[in-house]
PDB file of C-alpha atoms in Angstrom:
ATOM      1  CA  UNK A1080     -43.780 -18.750 153.303  1.00  0.00           C
ATOM      2  CA  UNK A1081     -40.088 -18.218 153.796  1.00  0.00           C
ATOM      3  CA  UNK A1082     -37.707 -21.181 154.057  1.00  0.00           C
ATOM      4  CA  UNK A1083     -35.157 -21.066 156.879  1.00  0.00           C
ATOM      5  CA  UNK A1084     -31.898 -22.976 157.357  1.00  0.00           C
ATOM      6  CA  UNK A1085     -29.853 -22.658 160.552  1.00  0.00           C
ATOM      7  CA  UNK A1086     -26.128 -23.255 160.964  1.00  0.00           C
ATOM      8  CA  UNK A1087     -23.375 -22.597 163.473  1.00  0.00           C
ATOM      9  CA  UNK A1088     -24.319 -24.893 166.309  1.00  0.00           C
ATOM     10  CA  UNK A1089     -21.809 -27.108 168.068  1.00  0.00           C
ATOM     11  CA  UNK A1090     -20.076 -28.026 171.307  1.00  0.00           C
ATOM     12  CA  UNK A1091     -18.530 -25.273 173.431  1.00  0.00           C
ATOM     13  CA  UNK A1092     -17.256 -24.991 176.991  1.00  0.00           C
ATOM     14  CA  UNK A1093     -19.064 -22.891 179.563  1.00  0.00           C
ATOM     15  CA  UNK A1094     -18.074 -19.256 179.211  1.00  0.00           C
ATOM     16  CA  UNK A1095     -17.452 -19.627 175.503  1.00  0.00           C
ATOM     17  CA  UNK A1096     -19.196 -18.143 172.489  1.00  0.00           C
ATOM     18  CA  UNK A1097     -21.015 -19.296 169.376  1.00  0.00           C
ATOM     19  CA  UNK A1098     -22.698 -17.467 166.521  1.00  0.00           C
ATOM     20  CA  UNK A1099     -25.737 -19.021 164.912  1.00  0.00           C
ATOM     21  CA  UNK A1100     -26.841 -18.066 161.418  1.00  0.00           C
ATOM     22  CA  UNK A1101     -30.178 -18.493 159.693  1.00  0.00           C
ATOM     23  CA  UNK A1102     -30.381 -18.145 155.929  1.00  0.00           C
ATOM     24  CA  UNK A1103     -33.768 -17.337 154.441  1.00  0.00           C
ATOM     25  CA  UNK A1104     -35.105 -17.951 150.962  1.00  0.00           C
ATOM     26  CA  UNK A1105     -38.364 -18.035 149.078  1.00  0.00           C
ATOM     27  CA  UNK A1106     -39.856 -14.666 149.998  1.00  0.00           C
ATOM     28  CA  UNK A1107     -38.620 -11.129 150.547  1.00  0.00           C
ATOM     29  CA  UNK A1108     -36.562 -11.455 153.712  1.00  0.00           C
ATOM     30  CA  UNK A1109     -36.847  -7.799 154.669  1.00  0.00           C
ATOM     31  CA  UNK A1110     -40.639  -8.181 154.932  1.00  0.00           C
ATOM     32  CA  UNK A1111     -40.266 -10.488 157.939  1.00  0.00           C
ATOM     33  CA  UNK A1112     -39.530 -10.073 161.590  1.00  0.00           C
ATOM     34  CA  UNK A1113     -37.187 -12.852 162.686  1.00  0.00           C
ATOM     35  CA  UNK A1114     -36.644 -14.742 165.891  1.00  0.00           C
ATOM     36  CA  UNK A1115     -34.797 -17.510 167.683  1.00  0.00           C
ATOM     37  CA  UNK A1116     -36.316 -20.156 169.938  1.00  0.00           C
ATOM     38  CA  UNK A1117     -34.767 -23.099 171.727  1.00  0.00           C
ATOM     39  CA  UNK A1118     -35.874 -26.444 173.079  1.00  0.00           C
ATOM     40  CA  UNK A1119     -33.947 -28.354 175.703  1.00  0.00           C
ATOM     41  CA  UNK A1120     -34.491 -32.103 176.271  1.00  0.00           C
ATOM     42  CA  UNK A1121     -37.710 -32.723 178.132  1.00  0.00           C
ATOM     43  CA  UNK A1122     -38.742 -29.080 177.991  1.00  0.00           C
ATOM     44  CA  UNK A1123     -41.062 -27.004 175.848  1.00  0.00           C
ATOM     45  CA  UNK A1124     -39.774 -24.757 173.117  1.00  0.00           C
ATOM     46  CA  UNK A1125     -39.092 -21.270 174.456  1.00  0.00           C
ATOM     47  CA  UNK A1126     -38.564 -17.831 172.999  1.00  0.00           C
ATOM     48  CA  UNK A1127     -34.982 -16.513 172.974  1.00  0.00           C
ATOM     49  CA  UNK A1128     -34.792 -13.350 170.875  1.00  0.00           C
ATOM     50  CA  UNK A1129     -36.530 -11.448 168.078  1.00  0.00           C
ATOM     51  CA  UNK A1130     -35.745  -8.601 165.701  1.00  0.00           C
ATOM     52  CA  UNK A1131     -37.997  -6.396 163.597  1.00  0.00           C
ATOM     53  CA  UNK A1132     -37.763  -6.307 159.809  1.00  0.00           C
ATOM     54  CA  UNK A1133     -35.740  -3.085 160.001  1.00  0.00           C
ATOM     55  CA  UNK A1134     -33.459  -4.295 162.770  1.00  0.00           C
ATOM     56  CA  UNK A1135     -34.311  -1.306 164.937  1.00  0.00           C
ATOM     57  CA  UNK A1136     -36.349  -3.244 167.499  1.00  0.00           C
ATOM     58  CA  UNK A1137     -35.163  -6.287 169.422  1.00  0.00           C
ATOM     59  CA  UNK A1138     -36.624  -8.370 172.240  1.00  0.00           C
ATOM     60  CA  UNK A1139     -34.873 -10.896 174.469  1.00  0.00           C
ATOM     61  CA  UNK A1140     -35.836 -13.491 177.019  1.00  0.00           C
ATOM     62  CA  UNK A1141     -34.694 -12.493 180.490  1.00  0.00           C
ATOM     63  CA  UNK A1142     -32.483 -15.575 180.660  1.00  0.00           C
ATOM     64  CA  UNK A1143     -30.278 -14.362 177.773  1.00  0.00           C
ATOM     65  CA  UNK A1144     -30.329 -10.571 178.165  1.00  0.00           C
ATOM     66  CA  UNK A1145     -26.824  -9.144 178.222  1.00  0.00           C
ATOM     67  CA  UNK A1146     -25.313 -12.373 176.835  1.00  0.00           C
ATOM     68  CA  UNK A1147     -27.022 -12.926 173.475  1.00  0.00           C
ATOM     69  CA  UNK A1148     -27.388 -10.482 170.588  1.00  0.00           C
ATOM     70  CA  UNK A1149     -29.707 -10.877 167.612  1.00  0.00           C
ATOM     71  CA  UNK A1150     -28.912  -9.073 164.375  1.00  0.00           C
ATOM     72  CA  UNK A1151     -29.786  -9.286 160.700  1.00  0.00           C
ATOM     73  CA  UNK A1152     -28.307  -8.496 157.314  1.00  0.00           C
ATOM     74  CA  UNK A1153     -31.125  -7.921 154.849  1.00  0.00           C
ATOM     75  CA  UNK A1154     -28.644  -7.814 151.983  1.00  0.00           C
ATOM     76  CA  UNK A1155     -27.608 -11.393 152.785  1.00  0.00           C
ATOM     77  CA  UNK A1156     -31.080 -12.642 153.804  1.00  0.00           C
ATOM     78  CA  UNK A1157     -29.568 -13.806 157.075  1.00  0.00           C
ATOM     79  CA  UNK A1158     -30.298 -13.396 160.772  1.00  0.00           C
ATOM     80  CA  UNK A1159     -27.698 -14.074 163.438  1.00  0.00           C
ATOM     81  CA  UNK A1160     -27.627 -14.957 167.118  1.00  0.00           C
ATOM     82  CA  UNK A1161     -24.355 -14.128 168.843  1.00  0.00           C
ATOM     83  CA  UNK A1162     -24.174 -16.090 172.081  1.00  0.00           C
ATOM     84  CA  UNK A1163     -21.560 -15.122 174.662  1.00  0.00           C
ATOM     85  CA  UNK A1164     -20.874 -16.298 178.218  1.00  0.00           C
ATOM     86  CA  UNK A1165     -22.618 -19.560 177.455  1.00  0.00           C
ATOM     87  CA  UNK A1166     -23.893 -21.698 180.305  1.00  0.00           C
ATOM     88  CA  UNK A1167     -24.718 -25.417 180.457  1.00  0.00           C
ATOM     89  CA  UNK A1168     -28.393 -24.460 180.756  1.00  0.00           C
ATOM     90  CA  UNK A1169     -28.185 -22.888 177.281  1.00  0.00           C
ATOM     91  CA  UNK A1170     -27.860 -26.400 175.862  1.00  0.00           C
ATOM     92  CA  UNK A1171     -30.739 -26.926 173.444  1.00  0.00           C
ATOM     93  CA  UNK A1172     -31.777 -27.206 169.835  1.00  0.00           C
ATOM     94  CA  UNK A1173     -32.007 -23.648 168.513  1.00  0.00           C
ATOM     95  CA  UNK A1174     -34.646 -22.814 165.927  1.00  0.00           C
ATOM     96  CA  UNK A1175     -34.932 -19.835 163.615  1.00  0.00           C
ATOM     97  CA  UNK A1176     -38.420 -18.439 163.064  1.00  0.00           C
ATOM     98  CA  UNK A1177     -40.164 -15.816 160.947  1.00  0.00           C
ATOM     99  CA  UNK A1178     -43.346 -13.777 161.180  1.00  0.00           C
ATOM    100  CA  UNK A1179     -44.789 -10.723 159.518  1.00  0.00           C
ATOM    101  CA  UNK A1180     -44.424  -8.621 162.662  1.00  0.00           C
ATOM    102  CA  UNK A1181     -42.244  -8.814 165.760  1.00  0.00           C
ATOM    103  CA  UNK A1182     -45.275  -9.474 167.972  1.00  0.00           C
ATOM    104  CA  UNK A1183     -46.107 -12.458 165.758  1.00  0.00           C
ATOM    105  CA  UNK A1184     -42.604 -13.921 165.640  1.00  0.00           C
ATOM    106  CA  UNK A1185     -42.291 -13.816 169.432  1.00  0.00           C
ATOM    107  CA  UNK A1186     -45.521 -15.774 169.969  1.00  0.00           C
ATOM    108  CA  UNK A1187     -46.783 -17.667 166.908  1.00  0.00           C
ATOM    109  CA  UNK A1188     -44.186 -17.709 164.125  1.00  0.00           C
ATOM    110  CA  UNK A1189     -45.419 -18.689 160.675  1.00  0.00           C
ATOM    111  CA  UNK A1190     -42.172 -20.308 159.496  1.00  0.00           C
ATOM    112  CA  UNK A1191     -39.583 -22.473 161.259  1.00  0.00           C
ATOM    113  CA  UNK A1192     -36.153 -23.810 160.463  1.00  0.00           C
ATOM    114  CA  UNK A1193     -35.086 -27.380 161.169  1.00  0.00           C
ATOM    115  CA  UNK A1194     -32.939 -26.473 164.173  1.00  0.00           C
ATOM    116  CA  UNK A1195     -29.265 -26.617 165.129  1.00  0.00           C
ATOM    117  CA  UNK A1196     -27.859 -28.257 168.257  1.00  0.00           C
ATOM    118  CA  UNK A1197     -25.942 -26.184 170.796  1.00  0.00           C
ATOM    119  CA  UNK A1198     -24.228 -28.062 173.610  1.00  0.00           C
ATOM    120  CA  UNK A1199     -22.455 -26.244 176.437  1.00  0.00           C
ATOM    121  CA  UNK A1200     -20.198 -28.380 178.617  1.00  0.00           C
ATOM    122  CA  UNK A1201     -19.408 -27.504 182.224  1.00  0.00           C
TER     123      UNK A1201
END
């Protein structure tokens, strides 16, 4: 399995931006579709965004469409989540995930990172 380490979380005011990064190691990164999930206090973990191994295909949750952008750099073994126009309801722990296909990473990822906290103040 691939090992994943997230970074880039923090505290930001509503309307602001953050970019999360997820560094992968252990297996060939370009073989994996990648995704981001989040879990707010008292809520279940939910899908946020996913990207195919090539980067050509992306999927987003309706709640983040038009505000968040997922991208990847296979040369750096890293996937990113650019988050703009942040809202207090985006506050959550954000997790990076991997799967062998985009349909897998959006539903039942095979690898998870440890998570990074994002807090959006009103």
